Amino acid sequence: MTGIGGGVELGAQAARSRALAVLRVRSRALAVALLPAAVAVILLAGGSTGHLVGGGWDAARWAVSVLALLVLAATAAVALVVARARPAVTPTVAVAEESAPDLYRMVRDLADRLDVPAPSAIALTPDCDSWLEDRTHPAHGPPPARDHDDLSDPVGPARRRSAAAPVLVIGSPFLWWMRVGELRAVLAPVVAGTGPAAHPDIAAARRFIRGLDAAVAATSTDGRGPLARAARGGIGGVSRLLLRGCRVHAAEMERGVAAAAAERAQAVDYGLRIVAQEQVGLAYAGWDRLLTRVALPAWRMGRWPSRLDVGVVAALTELSRRDRLAEGFASRLGERPACDLLEEPGLMDEAVSLLAARLFHGGPAETGPDWAPVGWEEYPEEVVDRAWRTDAARLHRVLDTLGVRRAAEDAAPGTDGPTLSRVLDHLTTTPAEAPVPARDPAADADPDATPGTGATSGTAHHATPGTGATSGTAHHATPGTGTATPDDQATSDPQAATASDPSDPQAATTPGPQPLTTPDDQATTAPAAPGSADHSDDGNGTEDDDDDLAGTTPRGAALAAGLSAQLAREEARTQALASGTAPPPPGTTTGPAATGTALWDDRALPLLPLQPPRTGREILTAHITAMVCCAAMDTAGATPGLDWLDGPTLLVDGARRADLALHVRSLVETGDPAPLRAWLSDLGVRPEKPVRLV
């Protein structure tokens, strides 16, 4: 215990010294602002006493006095903006104490054991993370209720607000996947952070940094006129300068706070915390797969799964069942889950699921005709079947625009509908045709070289940076998307696709912590997802599009370009309709508690986009796969299904068929339909029969 106490003391001292360094930056800035006023006072005092007389001194007094007034006015403006700017608050679902008394009791008992103040409130976030967040700013609402009458407190409301404990934000997947003991062990170092947060110097330094950050954000918008823009630019420049001066000290202060909290938490459930950290990585992996492979296709169809946290339990249970290395995880299911600490876990799961759709996809804040909840039992029919038929219909519309005949001249009557044969015949490469050649790097360097031919998809690959701003200590994981979608399997390596088949008894998936990625990294590290329509329709294409379509057939490249343009037009119409609707009023509630829409800017949704736009080849592959699945359902008795780890899947006689991707890839890249036709014949699919479309 002596070693632990010494570690806590060292970490706290380091944090306090860095907090004082941050406050010294503030004091020096104030001293610089007051320096012209001090010089003006000296000059005025010297003139009144007869020491500094003469024309030169009079001119100096006037000049310095005017300068002092200007500097004081500018300082007051900066201080006013910093004080009134609203710091960013993470979108969460508030958990009232009456809706989770057991959870509050566990957290308070944990705080008592750690000898730190208890958090002022608890909130849930659709993320595999937990942290403390200061919400004592006046714009964040009234302070928490006190146990005694406010009139009997002589320190006043301002002092009470500054002394309020931060809010404990808990990742909702932890509540549903972890057991009660594991959640307690994971939250121990987080709750321990309330101790350093209560220190006056650390609290003052954090308020100063948050104020500067909020001021920079507030002044980043364009003003209404040249004078307003100049004022905003000046205030923003001063705030950025002060932030740069505090950056190193603030980072070291937070490291000291985290070190002190971690040392203090070692005395509570240390052995169990090691096991619980393994569950953190496993929950992150399951949550990541559920969002990118299961929830994202539903969101793009205008449906939002209302039980995401229940789904992550099902996904992780399935992962444990398939993985030979995870056999021991099934025994945990007999213990009490942490979601039992909530009075109504179903309502809380629904509220968190809707908030997740807002953050990761940008869906509306309330349900409606085009934004309805969907249960897991309805998912195959309401999402999978509808998505496939929508993509198949879009594929045939683009073929119509390209002038492709619906049926051959010698076809039987009644076969001129949307058929799979039409797609296969169009993409079949004749001996006179050749795949689009790959881009030659030497030709790009030589301006006189002849560029490679081939149509481009017309998409503009751009990343939307995440803007989530959180504050606190003891972050366990950062949301990222490091898994591929089922549609992506068609463009992966054949050996990798075969090894990734969970039904293969030789393939084993090892659970564990996944690579951490930040929202800014998602634009370059996350794989593409199905159904993305975030493309530009300028028809010029980009170098990435040329590289992506290199190696495909000319007909396939042209079809991919048409599909990309069609998706871009549909997305533009959707965004135009969404921009015509007014944002929800502040204080709108969803589910059992308010999601804090008044505390964060919901005009630039999604705040944390999951994945960048798909490439032209991925779009073409997804649409051909959807058409094949529609033909299999309508002519061979196949059914749509939901795989908890891979999302939408095709079921034939109740068994998943995961070998379709390789055959579709062969058609897209080489124009050879023989492997796909053999696969269709083996299943009894009749490609010449018309299919039902949306």
XYZ file of C-alpha atoms in Angstrom, residues 89-96 99-100 103-104 107 121-131 133 135 167-176 183 187 287 309 338-339 341-353 355-356 359 592-596 600:
64
model
C -20.246 17.880 -24.906
C -20.358 14.294 -26.058
C -23.838 13.191 -27.235
C -25.081 10.717 -24.653
C -28.246 9.237 -23.195
C -28.744 10.421 -19.627
C -29.430 7.739 -17.019
C -31.639 9.030 -14.207
C -34.107 4.302 -13.733
C -30.863 2.654 -12.538
C -25.958 1.147 -11.063
C -25.734 4.359 -9.054
C -20.661 3.511 -8.591
C -24.504 11.675 -12.855
C -24.247 8.719 -15.231
C -24.792 8.694 -18.992
C -24.501 6.098 -21.749
C -22.697 6.453 -25.057
C -22.945 4.179 -28.134
C -19.246 3.472 -27.992
C -16.828 1.020 -26.377
C -15.327 3.608 -24.067
C -15.775 5.090 -20.602
C -14.622 8.449 -19.294
C -16.811 14.562 -18.576
C -20.537 19.506 -17.595
C -20.406 12.978 -15.216
C -19.499 9.311 -15.649
C -20.019 8.246 -19.282
C -20.221 4.470 -19.807
C -20.128 2.647 -23.130
C -23.432 0.859 -23.577
C -21.854 -2.330 -25.077
C -20.070 -2.809 -21.761
C -23.362 -2.943 -19.880
C -24.838 -5.640 -22.103
C -17.970 -3.645 -15.235
C -14.921 1.520 -14.102
C -19.536 -3.731 -31.643
C -26.705 -3.782 -27.599
C -24.403 -5.585 -16.036
C -27.547 -4.490 -17.904
C -28.436 -2.809 -13.094
C -30.940 -0.870 -15.242
C -34.627 -0.906 -14.437
C -35.716 -0.918 -18.106
C -32.787 -2.081 -20.247
C -34.972 -2.425 -23.351
C -35.951 1.246 -23.410
C -32.384 2.307 -22.706
C -31.095 0.087 -25.519
C -33.591 1.668 -27.904
C -32.486 5.192 -26.989
C -28.808 4.309 -27.404
C -29.518 2.587 -30.735
C -28.337 7.871 -30.914
C -25.853 5.518 -32.604
C -23.760 9.728 -34.729
C -36.358 7.168 -21.600
C -34.006 10.148 -21.423
C -32.841 13.185 -23.361
C -29.941 12.618 -25.734
C -28.520 16.101 -25.234
C -23.899 19.490 -29.449
